Coordinates of C-alpha atoms (C1' of nucleotides) in Angstrom, one line a residue:
Chain A
M12 CA 208.7 70.8 56.1
L13 CA 207.4 70.3 59.6
L14 CA 209.4 67.2 59.8
K15 CA 212.6 69.0 58.8
K16 CA 212.0 71.8 61.4
Q17 CA 211.4 69.2 64.1
T18 CA 214.7 67.4 63.3
I19 CA 216.7 70.7 63.4
L20 CA 215.2 71.7 66.7
E21 CA 215.8 68.4 68.2
R22 CA 219.5 68.5 67.2
I23 CA 220.0 72.0 68.5
L24 CA 218.3 71.3 71.8
K25 CA 220.4 68.2 72.2
E26 CA 223.6 70.2 71.6
I27 CA 222.6 72.9 74.1
T28 CA 221.2 70.8 76.9
G29 CA 223.2 67.6 76.4
M30 CA 220.0 65.6 77.0
D31 CA 219.2 62.5 75.0
N32 CA 215.5 63.0 75.0
V33 CA 214.7 66.7 74.4
L34 CA 210.9 66.2 75.0
L35 CA 209.9 68.1 71.9
G36 CA 206.3 67.7 70.8
E37 CA 203.2 69.4 69.5
G38 CA 202.5 72.7 71.1
G39 CA 198.8 72.6 70.7
E40 CA 197.2 76.1 70.7
H41 CA 200.3 77.6 72.2
A42 CA 202.9 76.9 69.6
D43 CA 203.8 74.9 66.5
L44 CA 206.3 72.8 68.6
A45 CA 207.0 73.0 72.3
T46 CA 209.4 71.3 74.8
T47 CA 209.0 70.6 78.5
I48 CA 212.7 70.0 78.9
A49 CA 213.0 72.6 81.6
F50 CA 211.2 70.2 84.0
A51 CA 213.7 67.5 83.3
L52 CA 216.7 69.8 83.8
A53 CA 215.3 71.2 87.0
K54 CA 216.5 68.4 89.2
Q55 CA 219.9 68.0 87.6
K56 CA 220.7 71.8 87.6
K57 CA 218.9 72.4 91.0
Q58 CA 217.1 75.4 89.5
A59 CA 213.5 76.3 89.0
P60 CA 212.1 75.1 85.7
V61 CA 210.9 78.7 84.9
K62 CA 214.4 80.0 85.3
I63 CA 215.9 77.3 83.1
A64 CA 213.3 77.9 80.4
Q65 CA 214.2 81.6 80.3
D66 CA 217.9 80.9 80.1
L67 CA 217.4 78.4 77.3
V68 CA 215.3 80.8 75.4
A69 CA 218.1 83.4 75.6
D70 CA 220.5 80.9 74.2
L71 CA 218.1 79.6 71.5
S72 CA 217.1 83.0 70.2
K73 CA 220.7 83.7 69.3
H74 CA 221.0 80.5 67.3
P75 CA 221.5 81.3 63.6
E76 CA 219.6 78.2 62.4
L77 CA 216.5 79.4 64.2
A78 CA 216.1 82.6 62.3
G79 CA 212.4 83.1 61.5
I80 CA 211.2 81.0 64.4
T81 CA 209.8 82.8 67.5
V82 CA 211.2 81.2 70.6
E83 CA 209.5 82.1 73.9
A84 CA 209.2 80.8 77.4
K85 CA 205.7 80.6 78.8
G86 CA 206.4 79.6 82.4
P87 CA 208.4 76.4 82.3
Y88 CA 207.4 75.7 78.7
I89 CA 209.5 76.6 75.7
N90 CA 207.4 77.4 72.6
F91 CA 208.5 77.5 69.0
I92 CA 206.3 79.5 66.6
F93 CA 207.2 79.3 63.0
G94 CA 207.2 82.5 61.0
K95 CA 206.1 83.7 57.5
E96 CA 208.8 81.8 55.6
Y97 CA 207.5 78.5 56.9
V98 CA 204.0 79.4 56.0
S99 CA 204.8 80.5 52.5
D100 CA 207.1 77.5 51.9
T101 CA 204.2 75.3 52.9
I102 CA 201.8 76.9 50.5
K103 CA 204.3 76.7 47.6
A104 CA 204.7 73.0 48.2
A105 CA 201.0 72.3 48.8
V106 CA 199.7 73.8 45.5
K107 CA 201.7 71.2 43.6
P108 CA 200.0 68.0 42.4
G109 CA 200.9 65.0 44.6
Y110 CA 201.6 67.1 47.7
G111 CA 202.2 64.9 50.7
S112 CA 204.1 62.2 48.8
L113 CA 207.3 61.2 50.4
E114 CA 210.7 60.3 48.7
K115 CA 210.7 57.1 46.6
K116 CA 212.1 54.1 48.3
T117 CA 213.5 50.9 47.1
T118 CA 211.9 48.8 49.9
R119 CA 209.5 46.2 48.5
V120 CA 206.5 45.7 50.7
V121 CA 203.8 43.0 50.5
L122 CA 200.6 43.8 52.2
E123 CA 197.9 41.1 52.7
H124 CA 194.4 42.1 53.6
T125 CA 190.8 40.8 53.6
S126 CA 191.6 37.2 52.7
A127 CA 188.1 36.2 53.9
N128 CA 187.0 32.6 53.5
P129 CA 185.1 32.2 50.2
N130 CA 182.0 30.7 51.8
G131 CA 179.6 33.7 51.6
P132 CA 179.6 37.4 50.9
L133 CA 181.8 39.9 52.5
H134 CA 180.1 41.4 55.6
V135 CA 180.6 44.6 57.5
G136 CA 183.3 42.9 59.6
H137 CA 185.3 41.8 56.6
I138 CA 185.3 45.2 55.1
R139 CA 186.9 46.7 58.2
N140 CA 189.8 44.5 57.1
S141 CA 189.5 45.7 53.5
I142 CA 189.3 49.3 54.3
I143 CA 192.1 49.4 56.9
G144 CA 194.2 47.3 54.5
D145 CA 193.4 49.4 51.4
T146 CA 194.0 52.7 53.2
L147 CA 197.4 51.4 54.5
A148 CA 198.2 50.4 50.9
R149 CA 197.5 53.8 49.6
A150 CA 199.5 55.4 52.4
F151 CA 202.5 53.1 51.6
R152 CA 202.3 54.1 47.9
K153 CA 202.1 57.8 48.9
A154 CA 205.1 57.3 51.2
G155 CA 207.1 56.1 48.2
Y156 CA 207.2 52.3 48.8
R157 CA 207.1 49.6 46.1
L158 CA 204.0 47.7 47.1
E159 CA 202.1 44.6 46.2
V160 CA 198.7 43.9 47.7
Q161 CA 197.7 40.3 48.0
Y162 CA 194.6 38.3 48.8
Y163 CA 195.3 34.9 50.3
V164 CA 192.6 32.5 49.0
N165 CA 191.7 29.9 51.6
D166 CA 190.5 27.3 49.0
M167 CA 191.0 24.1 51.0
G168 CA 189.3 24.7 54.3
R169 CA 186.5 22.7 55.9
Q170 CA 184.1 25.6 55.0
I171 CA 184.7 25.1 51.3
A172 CA 184.3 21.4 51.6
I173 CA 180.9 22.0 53.2
V174 CA 180.0 24.3 50.3
V175 CA 181.1 21.7 47.7
W176 CA 179.1 19.0 49.6
G177 CA 176.1 21.3 49.5
F178 CA 176.4 21.9 45.8
T179 CA 176.6 18.1 45.1
H180 CA 173.9 16.9 47.5
L181 CA 171.3 19.7 47.8
D182 CA 169.1 21.7 45.4
S183 CA 171.6 24.4 44.5
T184 CA 170.0 26.2 41.6
Q185 CA 171.0 29.9 41.4
H186 CA 168.1 32.3 41.8
D187 CA 167.5 34.9 39.2
G188 CA 169.8 37.9 39.7
E189 CA 171.4 36.2 42.7
K190 CA 175.0 37.3 43.2
E191 CA 177.6 34.5 43.2
D192 CA 178.8 34.9 46.7
A193 CA 175.2 35.2 48.1
H194 CA 174.4 32.0 46.3
I195 CA 177.4 30.2 47.9
A196 CA 176.3 31.5 51.3
R197 CA 172.7 30.2 50.8
I198 CA 174.0 26.7 50.0
Y199 CA 176.6 26.9 52.8
I200 CA 174.0 27.8 55.4
A201 CA 171.6 25.0 54.1
A202 CA 174.5 22.5 54.1
N203 CA 175.3 23.4 57.7
R204 CA 171.6 22.8 58.6
E205 CA 171.8 19.4 57.1
I206 CA 174.9 18.6 59.0
E207 CA 173.2 19.5 62.3
K208 CA 170.4 17.1 61.5
D209 CA 172.7 14.3 60.3
P210 CA 176.2 14.4 61.8
G211 CA 177.1 11.5 59.5
I212 CA 177.6 14.1 56.7
T213 CA 180.8 15.3 58.5
Q214 CA 182.4 12.0 57.4
Q215 CA 181.6 12.8 53.7
V216 CA 183.0 16.4 54.2
N217 CA 186.2 14.9 55.7
E218 CA 186.6 12.7 52.7
L219 CA 186.3 15.7 50.4
M220 CA 189.1 17.4 52.3
Q221 CA 191.4 14.4 52.0
L222 CA 190.8 14.1 48.3
V223 CA 191.8 17.7 47.9
E224 CA 194.9 17.4 49.9
K225 CA 195.9 14.3 47.8
G226 CA 195.3 16.4 44.7
D227 CA 192.3 14.4 43.3
T228 CA 191.7 16.2 40.0
L229 CA 187.9 16.2 40.0
T230 CA 187.6 17.3 43.6
V231 CA 190.2 20.0 43.2
K232 CA 188.3 21.3 40.2
K233 CA 185.1 21.4 42.2
F234 CA 186.7 23.3 45.0
R235 CA 188.4 25.8 42.6
N236 CA 185.1 26.3 40.8
E237 CA 183.1 27.3 43.8
V238 CA 185.9 29.4 45.3
S239 CA 186.3 31.2 42.0
R240 CA 182.6 32.0 41.8
C241 CA 182.7 33.4 45.3
L242 CA 185.7 35.5 44.5
E243 CA 183.9 37.0 41.5
G244 CA 181.3 38.2 43.9
F245 CA 184.0 39.6 46.2
E246 CA 185.6 41.5 43.4
V247 CA 182.3 43.3 42.6
T248 CA 182.0 44.3 46.3
M249 CA 185.6 45.4 46.6
K250 CA 185.4 47.4 43.4
N251 CA 182.3 49.2 44.8
L252 CA 184.4 50.0 47.9
N253 CA 187.4 51.2 45.8
V254 CA 189.5 48.4 47.1
A255 CA 192.0 46.6 44.9
H256 CA 194.4 43.6 45.1
D257 CA 197.3 43.1 42.8
R258 CA 197.4 39.3 43.2
F259 CA 195.3 36.5 44.5
V260 CA 197.5 33.8 46.0
W261 CA 195.8 30.3 46.4
E262 CA 196.5 28.3 49.5
S263 CA 196.4 25.0 47.7
D264 CA 199.2 26.1 45.5
F265 CA 201.5 25.7 48.5
I266 CA 200.7 22.1 48.6
R267 CA 201.1 21.5 44.9
N268 CA 204.4 23.3 44.6
G269 CA 205.9 21.4 47.5
Y270 CA 206.6 24.5 49.6
T271 CA 204.5 23.1 52.5
E272 CA 206.4 19.8 52.5
R273 CA 209.7 21.7 52.4
I274 CA 208.8 23.9 55.4
I275 CA 207.5 20.9 57.3
G276 CA 210.9 19.2 56.8
R277 CA 212.6 22.2 58.3
I278 CA 210.2 22.5 61.2
R279 CA 210.8 18.8 62.0
K280 CA 214.5 19.7 62.7
L281 CA 213.7 22.4 65.2
P282 CA 214.5 21.5 68.8
Q283 CA 210.9 22.5 69.7
A284 CA 209.4 19.9 67.3
K285 CA 207.5 17.0 68.8
Q286 CA 206.8 14.1 66.5
E287 CA 204.2 12.0 68.2
E288 CA 201.0 11.1 66.4
T289 CA 201.0 14.6 65.1
L290 CA 203.9 16.8 64.2
A291 CA 203.6 19.8 66.5
L292 CA 205.8 22.5 68.0
D293 CA 206.1 23.1 71.7
L294 CA 206.4 26.8 72.1
S295 CA 205.8 26.9 75.8
E296 CA 209.3 28.5 76.4
F297 CA 207.9 31.5 74.5
G298 CA 204.7 31.7 76.6
F299 CA 202.4 29.7 74.3
E300 CA 200.6 27.0 76.3
N301 CA 198.9 25.0 73.6
K302 CA 200.6 22.7 71.0
Y303 CA 201.1 24.3 67.6
V304 CA 200.0 21.5 65.3
I305 CA 201.7 21.3 61.9
R306 CA 200.7 17.9 60.5
R307 CA 197.7 15.7 61.4
S308 CA 198.1 12.1 62.5
D309 CA 196.8 11.0 59.0
G310 CA 199.7 12.9 57.4
T311 CA 197.8 15.8 56.0
S312 CA 198.9 19.4 56.7
V313 CA 196.9 21.9 58.6
Y314 CA 196.3 25.6 57.8
A315 CA 199.3 26.6 60.0
A316 CA 201.7 24.7 57.8
R317 CA 200.4 26.2 54.6
D318 CA 200.5 29.6 56.2
L319 CA 204.1 29.1 57.2
A320 CA 205.0 28.1 53.6
F321 CA 203.1 31.2 52.3
H322 CA 204.9 33.5 54.6
A323 CA 208.3 32.0 53.8
W324 CA 207.6 32.6 50.2
K325 CA 206.6 36.2 50.9
G326 CA 209.7 36.8 53.0
A327 CA 211.9 35.6 50.2
N328 CA 210.4 37.9 47.7
F329 CA 209.8 41.1 49.7
D330 CA 211.7 43.3 52.2
R331 CA 208.7 43.8 54.4
V332 CA 205.7 41.5 55.0
I333 CA 202.6 43.0 56.5
D334 CA 199.3 41.2 57.2
V335 CA 196.0 42.8 58.2
L336 CA 194.1 40.3 60.3
G337 CA 191.2 40.2 62.7
A338 CA 191.7 40.0 66.4
D339 CA 190.7 36.4 66.4
H340 CA 194.0 35.7 64.7
K341 CA 196.1 37.2 67.4
L342 CA 197.3 33.9 68.9
I343 CA 198.0 32.1 65.7
G344 CA 199.6 35.3 64.3
A345 CA 202.0 35.3 67.3
Q346 CA 202.7 31.6 66.9
L347 CA 203.4 32.2 63.2
Q348 CA 205.8 35.0 64.0
C349 CA 207.5 33.0 66.7
T350 CA 208.0 30.0 64.3
M351 CA 209.2 32.2 61.5
K352 CA 211.8 33.6 63.8
L353 CA 212.9 30.1 64.9
L354 CA 213.3 29.1 61.3
G355 CA 215.4 32.2 60.6
E356 CA 212.8 33.6 58.2
K357 CA 211.6 37.1 57.9
V358 CA 209.0 37.8 60.6
P359 CA 205.8 39.3 59.3
E360 CA 204.4 42.5 60.8
I361 CA 200.7 42.0 61.7
V362 CA 198.1 44.7 62.0
H363 CA 195.2 43.5 64.1
F364 CA 191.8 45.1 64.3
E365 CA 189.0 44.2 66.8
F366 CA 185.6 42.8 65.9
V367 CA 182.6 44.4 64.4
S368 CA 179.4 42.9 65.9
L369 CA 175.7 43.5 65.4
P370 CA 173.5 44.9 68.2
E371 CA 172.1 41.4 68.7
G372 CA 175.5 39.8 68.9
S373 CA 178.5 38.6 66.8
M374 CA 178.2 37.9 63.1
S375 CA 178.2 34.4 61.7
T376 CA 178.1 33.4 58.0
R377 CA 177.2 29.8 59.0
A378 CA 174.1 31.0 60.9
G379 CA 173.3 33.6 58.3
K380 CA 173.6 36.3 60.9
F381 CA 175.4 39.2 59.2
V382 CA 175.0 42.5 57.4
S383 CA 176.5 42.0 53.9
A384 CA 178.7 44.8 52.5
D385 CA 176.6 44.7 49.4
D386 CA 173.4 45.5 51.4
L387 CA 175.2 48.3 53.2
I388 CA 176.4 49.8 49.8
T389 CA 172.9 49.5 48.3
E390 CA 171.3 51.2 51.3
I391 CA 173.8 54.0 51.5
N392 CA 173.6 54.7 47.8
K393 CA 169.9 55.0 48.1
K394 CA 170.1 57.4 51.0
A395 CA 172.9 59.4 49.2
F396 CA 170.8 59.7 46.1
D397 CA 167.8 61.1 48.0
E398 CA 170.1 63.5 49.7
V399 CA 171.7 64.7 46.5
T400 CA 168.3 65.0 44.8
A401 CA 167.1 67.2 47.7
R402 CA 170.1 69.5 47.6
R403 CA 170.7 69.6 43.9
P404 CA 167.4 69.3 42.1
E405 CA 168.7 71.1 39.0
L406 CA 171.1 68.3 38.1
D407 CA 170.1 65.5 35.8
E408 CA 169.7 62.0 37.1
P409 CA 173.0 60.5 35.9
A410 CA 174.9 63.4 37.5
R411 CA 173.0 62.9 40.8
R412 CA 173.7 59.2 40.6
A413 CA 177.4 59.7 40.1
I414 CA 177.6 62.1 43.1
A415 CA 175.5 59.8 45.2
Q416 CA 177.9 56.9 44.5
S417 CA 180.9 58.9 45.6
V418 CA 179.2 60.2 48.6
G419 CA 178.0 56.7 49.7
L420 CA 181.5 55.3 49.2
A421 CA 182.9 58.1 51.3
A422 CA 180.4 57.5 54.1
V423 CA 181.2 53.8 54.3
R424 CA 184.9 54.1 54.1
Y425 CA 185.3 57.0 56.5
D426 CA 182.9 55.6 59.0
I427 CA 185.0 52.5 59.3
V428 CA 188.5 53.9 59.0
K429 CA 188.0 56.7 61.5
V430 CA 187.9 54.3 64.5
S431 CA 191.2 53.1 66.0
P432 CA 191.7 49.4 64.9
E433 CA 192.0 48.2 68.5
K434 CA 188.5 49.3 69.3
S435 CA 185.7 46.8 68.9
T436 CA 182.6 48.3 67.4
V437 CA 178.9 47.6 67.0
F438 CA 177.5 48.1 63.6
D439 CA 174.9 50.9 63.6
W440 CA 172.8 51.7 60.5
K441 CA 172.0 55.2 61.7
E442 CA 175.7 56.1 62.1
A443 CA 176.7 54.3 58.9
L444 CA 174.2 56.4 57.0
D445 CA 175.2 59.7 58.5
F446 CA 176.6 62.3 56.1
E447 CA 177.1 65.1 58.6
R448 CA 180.1 66.2 60.6
Q449 CA 182.9 63.6 61.2
S450 CA 181.8 61.9 58.1
G451 CA 183.5 61.3 54.7
P452 CA 180.9 63.4 52.9
Y453 CA 181.7 66.3 55.2
I454 CA 185.3 66.3 54.0
Q455 CA 184.2 65.9 50.4
Y456 CA 181.9 68.9 50.9
S457 CA 184.8 71.1 52.1
H458 CA 186.8 70.0 49.0
S459 CA 183.9 70.8 46.7
R460 CA 183.5 74.3 48.3
A461 CA 187.2 75.0 47.6
C462 CA 186.7 73.8 44.0
S463 CA 183.7 76.0 43.6
I464 CA 185.6 79.1 44.7
L465 CA 188.5 78.3 42.3
D466 CA 186.1 77.7 39.4
K467 CA 184.5 81.1 40.0
A468 CA 187.7 82.9 40.5
G469 CA 189.2 82.6 37.1
P470 CA 193.0 83.2 36.6
F471 CA 194.9 84.8 39.5
E472 CA 198.5 85.4 40.5
E473 CA 199.8 83.1 43.1
C474 CA 200.8 84.7 46.3
C475 CA 202.0 82.9 49.4
D476 CA 202.3 85.7 52.0
L477 CA 199.5 85.0 54.4
E478 CA 198.3 87.4 57.2
T479 CA 195.2 86.7 59.1
P480 CA 194.9 84.1 62.0
A481 CA 192.5 82.0 60.0
E482 CA 194.8 81.9 57.0
I483 CA 197.9 81.0 59.1
A484 CA 196.0 78.3 61.0
L485 CA 194.9 76.7 57.7
A486 CA 198.4 76.8 56.3
K487 CA 199.8 75.2 59.4
Q488 CA 197.3 72.4 59.2
I489 CA 198.2 71.9 55.5
A490 CA 201.8 71.7 56.5
K491 CA 201.2 68.5 58.5
L492 CA 200.2 66.1 55.7
P493 CA 203.6 64.7 55.0
M494 CA 204.2 64.0 58.6
V495 CA 200.8 62.4 59.0
I496 CA 201.6 60.0 56.1
E497 CA 204.9 59.2 57.8
R498 CA 203.1 58.4 61.0
V499 CA 200.5 56.2 59.4
I500 CA 203.3 54.1 57.9
A501 CA 205.4 54.1 61.1
E502 CA 202.5 53.1 63.3
L503 CA 200.4 51.1 60.7
R504 CA 197.3 53.0 62.0
P505 CA 195.3 54.6 59.1
H506 CA 192.8 56.2 61.4
I507 CA 195.4 58.9 62.0
L508 CA 194.9 60.1 58.4
A509 CA 191.1 60.1 58.9
T510 CA 191.4 62.3 61.9
Y511 CA 193.8 64.6 60.1
A512 CA 191.5 65.0 57.1
R513 CA 188.6 65.9 59.3
E514 CA 190.6 68.5 61.2
L515 CA 191.8 69.9 57.9
A516 CA 188.2 70.2 56.7
D517 CA 187.3 71.9 60.0
T518 CA 190.1 74.4 59.6
F519 CA 189.2 75.1 56.0
N520 CA 185.5 75.7 56.9
S521 CA 186.4 78.0 59.7
F522 CA 188.6 80.0 57.3
Y523 CA 185.8 80.0 54.7
H524 CA 183.5 81.7 57.2
F525 CA 185.9 84.3 58.6
D526 CA 187.9 85.4 55.5
P527 CA 186.0 86.1 52.3
V528 CA 187.9 85.1 49.2
L529 CA 186.1 86.2 46.0
K530 CA 184.9 89.4 47.5
S531 CA 188.3 90.6 48.6
E532 CA 190.6 92.4 46.2
G533 CA 194.1 92.7 45.0
D534 CA 196.8 90.9 47.0
V535 CA 194.4 89.7 49.6
R536 CA 192.3 88.0 47.0
N537 CA 195.4 86.5 45.4
R538 CA 196.8 85.1 48.6
R539 CA 193.5 83.7 49.7
L540 CA 192.9 82.1 46.3
T541 CA 196.4 80.6 46.5
L542 CA 195.5 79.3 50.0
V543 CA 192.2 77.8 48.8
K544 CA 194.1 76.1 46.0
A545 CA 196.6 74.6 48.5
A546 CA 193.8 73.5 50.8
Q547 CA 191.8 72.0 47.9
N548 CA 194.9 70.1 46.8
T549 CA 195.7 68.9 50.3
L550 CA 192.1 67.8 50.9
K551 CA 192.2 66.0 47.5
E552 CA 195.4 64.2 48.4
S553 CA 194.1 63.2 51.8
L554 CA 190.8 62.0 50.5
E555 CA 192.4 59.9 47.7
T556 CA 194.8 58.3 50.2
L557 CA 191.7 57.4 52.2
G558 CA 190.3 55.8 49.0
I559 CA 187.5 58.5 48.8
D560 CA 186.7 60.4 45.5
A561 CA 187.6 64.0 45.7
I562 CA 184.6 65.2 43.8
R563 CA 184.5 68.8 42.5
S564 CA 180.8 69.3 43.0
M565 CA 178.2 67.8 45.3
Chain B
rG7 C1' 190.9 28.9 84.5
rG8 C1' 194.9 31.4 81.4
rG9 C1' 196.2 35.1 77.5
rC10 C1' 195.2 39.5 74.4
rU11 C1' 192.3 44.1 73.7
rU12 C1' 189.0 47.8 75.4
rG13 C1' 186.5 51.0 79.4
rU14 C1' 187.1 59.0 78.3
rG15 C1' 180.1 64.0 79.4
rG16 C1' 173.3 60.8 77.8
rC17 C1' 175.5 58.2 73.0
rU18 C1' 179.9 57.8 69.6
rU19 C1' 185.0 59.2 69.7
rA20 C1' 190.7 61.5 69.6
rG21 C1' 194.7 61.7 72.9
rC22 C1' 197.8 56.6 75.9
rU23 C1' 203.6 53.7 72.3
rU24 C1' 207.4 59.3 73.7
rG25 C1' 203.8 61.6 81.4
rG26 C1' 203.7 68.2 81.3
rA27 C1' 200.1 74.3 79.9
rC28 C1' 192.3 74.9 80.5
rA29 C1' 191.1 66.3 77.9
rU30 C1' 189.8 66.1 71.2
rA31 C1' 185.7 66.3 68.2
rG32 C1' 180.8 64.7 66.5
rC33 C1' 175.5 63.3 67.7
rG34 C1' 171.8 64.9 71.0
rC35 C1' 170.4 69.5 74.2
rC36 C1' 170.2 75.3 74.7
rG37 C1' 171.0 80.1 72.0
rG38 C1' 172.6 82.6 67.4
rG39 C1' 173.9 82.9 61.9
rC40 C1' 171.8 82.0 54.6
rU41 C1' 169.3 89.3 49.5
rU42 C1' 176.9 88.1 50.7
rC43 C1' 182.4 82.5 47.7
rU44 C1' 177.6 75.4 48.1
rA45 C1' 173.9 75.9 55.6
rA46 C1' 176.3 68.1 53.9
rC47 C1' 178.3 74.6 57.0
rC48 C1' 179.8 78.2 60.9
rC49 C1' 179.7 80.8 65.9
rG50 C1' 178.5 80.7 71.3
rG51 C1' 176.6 77.7 75.8
rA52 C1' 175.5 73.5 79.3
rU53 C1' 177.1 68.5 80.2
rG54 C1' 183.6 64.9 82.4
rU55 C1' 185.4 61.7 90.0
rC56 C1' 189.2 60.0 81.8
rG57 C1' 185.7 52.1 84.9
rA58 C1' 187.2 51.6 90.7
rG59 C1' 191.2 51.7 94.2
rG60 C1' 196.3 52.0 95.3
rG61 C1' 201.5 53.3 93.8
rU62 C1' 205.7 56.0 91.1
rU63 C1' 206.6 61.4 90.0
rC64 C1' 207.6 68.3 91.0
rA65 C1' 203.5 66.6 87.4
rA66 C1' 199.3 60.7 85.6
rA67 C1' 193.7 59.9 80.9
rU68 C1' 199.0 58.6 79.7
rC69 C1' 203.7 54.5 83.5
rC70 C1' 203.3 50.2 87.5
rC71 C1' 200.0 47.0 90.8
rU72 C1' 195.1 45.1 92.3
rC73 C1' 190.1 44.7 91.3
rC74 C1' 185.5 45.2 88.2
rA75 C1' 183.0 45.1 83.4
rA76 C1' 182.8 44.0 77.9
rG77 C1' 184.8 41.7 73.4
rC78 C1' 188.1 38.1 71.3
rC79 C1' 191.3 33.7 71.6
rC80 C1' 193.0 29.1 74.0
rG81 C1' 190.9 22.4 68.1
rC82 C1' 194.5 16.6 64.6
rC83 C1' 188.9 24.1 62.1
rA84 C1' 190.4 27.8 58.8

RNA sequence: GGGCUUGUGGCUUAGCUUGGACAUAGCGCCGGGCUUCUAACCCGGAUGUCGAGGGUUCAAAUCCCUCCAAGCCCGCCA
């Protein structure tokens, strides 16, 4: 609705002014939309911006398509304020299930996220990837795309070889109640300690890697076995975070099915290819200074080669290929994109996010320096349960547990998704465990309030003609959801939705305190209940797109 | 050394891609508000040389240049 209005206004402004860029944008507190085009026209027309704005307003007010929109000049600014029809149309749309969804599209999108090395549990850095990726996935589905979400399993790396070495040479008994991925991490850390003491072990690790590349059945089986166990652990964690993948794609498959060999053959024919001891690409003409090695001197492939094969496969099966990767992958990501372009393949779009570190420094699985996602979830559920028990002592324990779980999940997901991906962060227990303003639970709370009002109201007649400033402000905030979804997809930045949902909750809470709903009567009661229903539905759709439960009571 | 990213009140953070009307919000601080729809809330107040300096422009947090600081990356690892 807002999108449609903006398109119409842009077109009309272009017609009238003849300008390419009509400088139409948000009007903030002054208007629903505003333009500063008068400044741009001032030079060309040799008139004062204020005069130009007045003249334009005179022309615009007569325009038949702008009926119902107040057009006014405030100094050099031209403001557009939408009328009652816009507000009531918004509410009519927003009370319907699925509000905010965009038109179905035929574009097939593949989104890869998390893809952590299976050598230890997911930590708070990995889940930034999961949560950004999963929120993007939900936004893509809401925007009507056909989507498949993939996890790329790095099952033939050095890390895994070290894990396998550890399981064969060290005491690797699983402790009672120890989670699979935590067990793997313990052995991985121990194996690394042994390697530090005796560098000769590295040779044994290298041999394991060569056996895998050659396809030695027993070694491949060992690798697969440990990786699968680690993934079992990951799946428990991701389920707790409400994160899901449609398919796990195994890196080693791209050796076995010959795709890697095939892409290496094509790379060799590129003018940038340098076959010396290694096969490498010289991408210096594109600003990459280091050699991009594809095949080792012993003939085995490196990660980059398998990754190219994987991406060629994705490009052949999907219209858009999107990867969510940590900032440490920026260089290799750019080299991958560059090479895909040289090969004439579809170029993947890469979403990078900056690192999460601990107050004492960066995290390291190898050194055992990390806060695991499982520990975070356990702590947050504990705190949430205490909180629910304090606020709702009358509920039985299972009910309190259920609420606590949803609240904990909301706190974790929101705390991570609310920050722009390009910002590096330091993990902070106090902030992660906060359930107050600017948190996921705060938005859930607003939703529960709306539900509570609707539950108490009983049946009512829907009425979309709003009056008071608080009512109109809320309706206009509700109107923005479809455009927010559109922006998240266009910019691949899910924190935009997080900000929006918080602002929607703010606006709803403000309305809640200024305009009584159940105590009002007649038409006023009906229209406010309709608005509450629209707000509840919009909060629900926003929360669910953020992967947060829209609980009805908390 | 080179590249990428970031620097916004005491702390955390939006806005920067598309320059424009008093820079967004939270925590903390000060002062108010529950016999009235869930106070995980709301209302009001104090706190800012938007890292520093220069430039472009009628107009710069936003664009350009230089510098400073932090994180990440520069492997026949993945």
